[in-house]
Amino acid sequence: MRIGVIGTGRIGTLHARTLSRHREVGSLILTDADPARAQELAHRLGETAAPGVDEVFRWGVDAVVITAATAAHAELIGRAARSGLPVFCEKPIALDLPGTLQALAEVDAAGTVLQMGFQRRFDAGYAGAREAVRSGRLGRLHTVRAMTCDQSPPPAEWLPLSGGLFRDTLIHDFDVLRWVTGREVADVYATGSDAGPAMFREAGDVGTGAALLTLDDGTLATATATRLNGAGYDVRMELAGERDTVVVGLDDRTPVASTEPSGPPPADKPWNGFLERFAPSYEAELAAFVEVVRGDRPNPCDGREALRALRIAEACELSRRERRPVALTEIADQDRPPRA
Ligand SMILES: NC(=O)c1ccc[n+]([C@@H]2O[C@H](COP(=O)([O-])OP(=O)(O)OC[C@H]3O[C@@H](n4cnc5c(N)ncnc54)[C@H](O)[C@@H]3O)[C@@H](O)[C@H]2O)c1
């Protein structure tokens, strides 16, 4: 199997390395808007670099992995779909609903596969939480507390391209909240703070954000995120029911220090970022994609899932801007297929 990898930045480098080692993948064609970057990675991995996206399609591949900057995703998905190729794409599909819907329409029209990179669905901790909900071990779920805390902010110039904290970061929490609970979000109230480094204010973004989400069965959830968590990379989800409580992301590397005399000692080696914390999940989602391309398993996370997560992020942005609760039905109203 030959796979084209478009975008060889942080996550593209990781995915290309993983695919290059996969025994079902014969070769890769790598490309990037910065051709030297793709060349350098191809050289390191013993793979081939293409000077541009056109060549990836012209030279012929069996599938495409899109790890370019977010703004390029929708167009590249459309292009791969029109070529009849299965696609794995990093989240999100686009920074807005029309772009997302356009890409999904192309995939539907072509009848191709689009697998989204929500790697938390492949994390053992989140899978355990999902099982705890499904098995009834927790009893009726009443509260979920989700959080994503980056240790240090991305480069200032990256922020305006990211879509903001809710669409870029909390979208993972929104997706996995739906996946773990099996419920939809009914409404949100969100806020954010741009206190701290000026880069967030200058980008029109927030460095810390919080959302209160009501699920369609009345379960209450909070989702918080920050780009400034000095102690380390901290991603957790607590689920509390009438019978039991479980927590994802609590282990000997969780970057929290207990102030209780009998509490556990602080982590020796706290997680320092997503690449390390989710390394097995990134590998598992790509192994799944290879199976999907071979026709050996159904798509574990299709584009509609990404649309639903984006809707929640859009509702949060609207709520934050207008300082009011927002029902998801307000956002769903915009979800009409684009005119042919
Ligand atoms: N699932 C996750 O946990 C996760 C983590 C990080 C990033 N991401 C997503 O992955 C994507 C890339 O993020 P990153 O952190 O690797 O960014 P990055 O800036 O490190 O890399 C992006 C690369 O894309 C290239 N690029 C931009 N436009 C292109 C185009 N039209 N064609 C080819 N190459 C193009 C850039 O030159 C750059 O090398 C983003 O959409 C981001 O949201 C997901």
Short mmCIF file of N, CA and C in Angstrom, two decimals, residues 5-8 28-40 42 47-59 79:
data_model
loop_
_atom_site.label_atom_id
_atom_site.label_comp_id
_atom_site.label_asym_id
_atom_site.label_seq_id
_atom_site.Cartn_x
_atom_site.Cartn_y
_atom_site.Cartn_z
N VAL A 5 1.27 11.52 2.36
CA VAL A 5 1.14 12.30 3.59
C VAL A 5 1.32 13.77 3.22
N ILE A 6 0.26 14.57 3.44
CA ILE A 6 0.31 15.98 3.03
C ILE A 6 0.43 16.85 4.29
N GLY A 7 1.58 17.45 4.45
CA GLY A 7 1.86 18.26 5.65
C GLY A 7 2.83 17.51 6.55
N THR A 8 4.05 18.01 6.64
CA THR A 8 5.06 17.30 7.43
C THR A 8 5.59 18.18 8.57
N LEU A 28 5.70 5.62 1.23
CA LEU A 28 5.00 6.89 1.46
C LEU A 28 5.48 7.91 0.44
N ILE A 29 4.57 8.81 0.07
CA ILE A 29 4.98 10.01 -0.66
C ILE A 29 4.65 11.19 0.25
N LEU A 30 5.66 11.95 0.60
CA LEU A 30 5.47 13.06 1.54
C LEU A 30 5.52 14.38 0.79
N THR A 31 4.68 15.31 1.21
CA THR A 31 4.79 16.65 0.64
C THR A 31 4.41 17.67 1.70
N ASP A 32 4.86 18.91 1.46
CA ASP A 32 4.56 19.99 2.39
C ASP A 32 4.63 21.30 1.61
N ALA A 33 3.90 22.31 2.09
CA ALA A 33 3.97 23.63 1.45
C ALA A 33 5.42 24.13 1.48
N ASP A 34 6.17 23.66 2.44
CA ASP A 34 7.61 23.95 2.50
C ASP A 34 8.33 22.67 2.02
N PRO A 35 8.67 22.59 0.71
CA PRO A 35 9.17 21.33 0.15
C PRO A 35 10.43 20.82 0.85
N ALA A 36 11.25 21.74 1.37
CA ALA A 36 12.49 21.31 2.03
C ALA A 36 12.17 20.48 3.27
N ARG A 37 11.07 20.85 3.93
CA ARG A 37 10.67 20.12 5.14
C ARG A 37 10.28 18.67 4.79
N ALA A 38 9.54 18.52 3.70
CA ALA A 38 9.13 17.18 3.27
C ALA A 38 10.35 16.37 2.82
N GLN A 39 11.24 17.05 2.10
CA GLN A 39 12.47 16.40 1.61
C GLN A 39 13.28 15.84 2.78
N GLU A 40 13.44 16.67 3.76
CA GLU A 40 14.29 16.31 4.91
C GLU A 40 13.70 15.09 5.63
N ALA A 42 11.55 12.88 4.35
CA ALA A 42 11.61 11.72 3.45
C ALA A 42 13.00 11.09 3.50
N GLU A 47 11.87 7.49 2.56
CA GLU A 47 10.67 7.54 1.73
C GLU A 47 10.88 8.58 0.62
N THR A 48 9.80 8.84 -0.16
CA THR A 48 9.92 9.75 -1.30
C THR A 48 9.23 11.08 -0.99
N ALA A 49 9.85 12.16 -1.41
CA ALA A 49 9.19 13.47 -1.27
C ALA A 49 8.69 13.92 -2.63
N ALA A 50 7.50 14.53 -2.63
CA ALA A 50 6.96 15.12 -3.86
C ALA A 50 7.05 16.64 -3.72
N PRO A 51 7.30 17.33 -4.85
CA PRO A 51 7.44 18.79 -4.75
C PRO A 51 6.13 19.50 -4.38
N GLY A 52 4.99 18.85 -4.63
CA GLY A 52 3.72 19.50 -4.30
C GLY A 52 2.59 18.48 -4.25
N VAL A 53 1.41 18.97 -3.87
CA VAL A 53 0.23 18.10 -3.73
C VAL A 53 -0.14 17.48 -5.08
N ASP A 54 -0.02 18.27 -6.16
CA ASP A 54 -0.37 17.74 -7.50
C ASP A 54 0.35 16.43 -7.78
N GLU A 55 1.64 16.41 -7.46
CA GLU A 55 2.45 15.21 -7.75
C GLU A 55 1.98 14.01 -6.92
N VAL A 56 1.55 14.27 -5.69
CA VAL A 56 1.09 13.14 -4.85
C VAL A 56 -0.05 12.42 -5.56
N PHE A 57 -0.98 13.23 -6.10
CA PHE A 57 -2.13 12.61 -6.78
C PHE A 57 -1.70 12.02 -8.13
N ARG A 58 -0.82 12.72 -8.82
CA ARG A 58 -0.42 12.25 -10.16
C ARG A 58 0.42 10.98 -10.09
N TRP A 59 1.30 10.92 -9.11
CA TRP A 59 2.18 9.74 -9.02
C TRP A 59 1.39 8.50 -8.58
N ARG A 79 -10.38 17.12 -2.76
CA ARG A 79 -9.54 16.66 -3.86
C ARG A 79 -9.33 15.14 -3.79
#
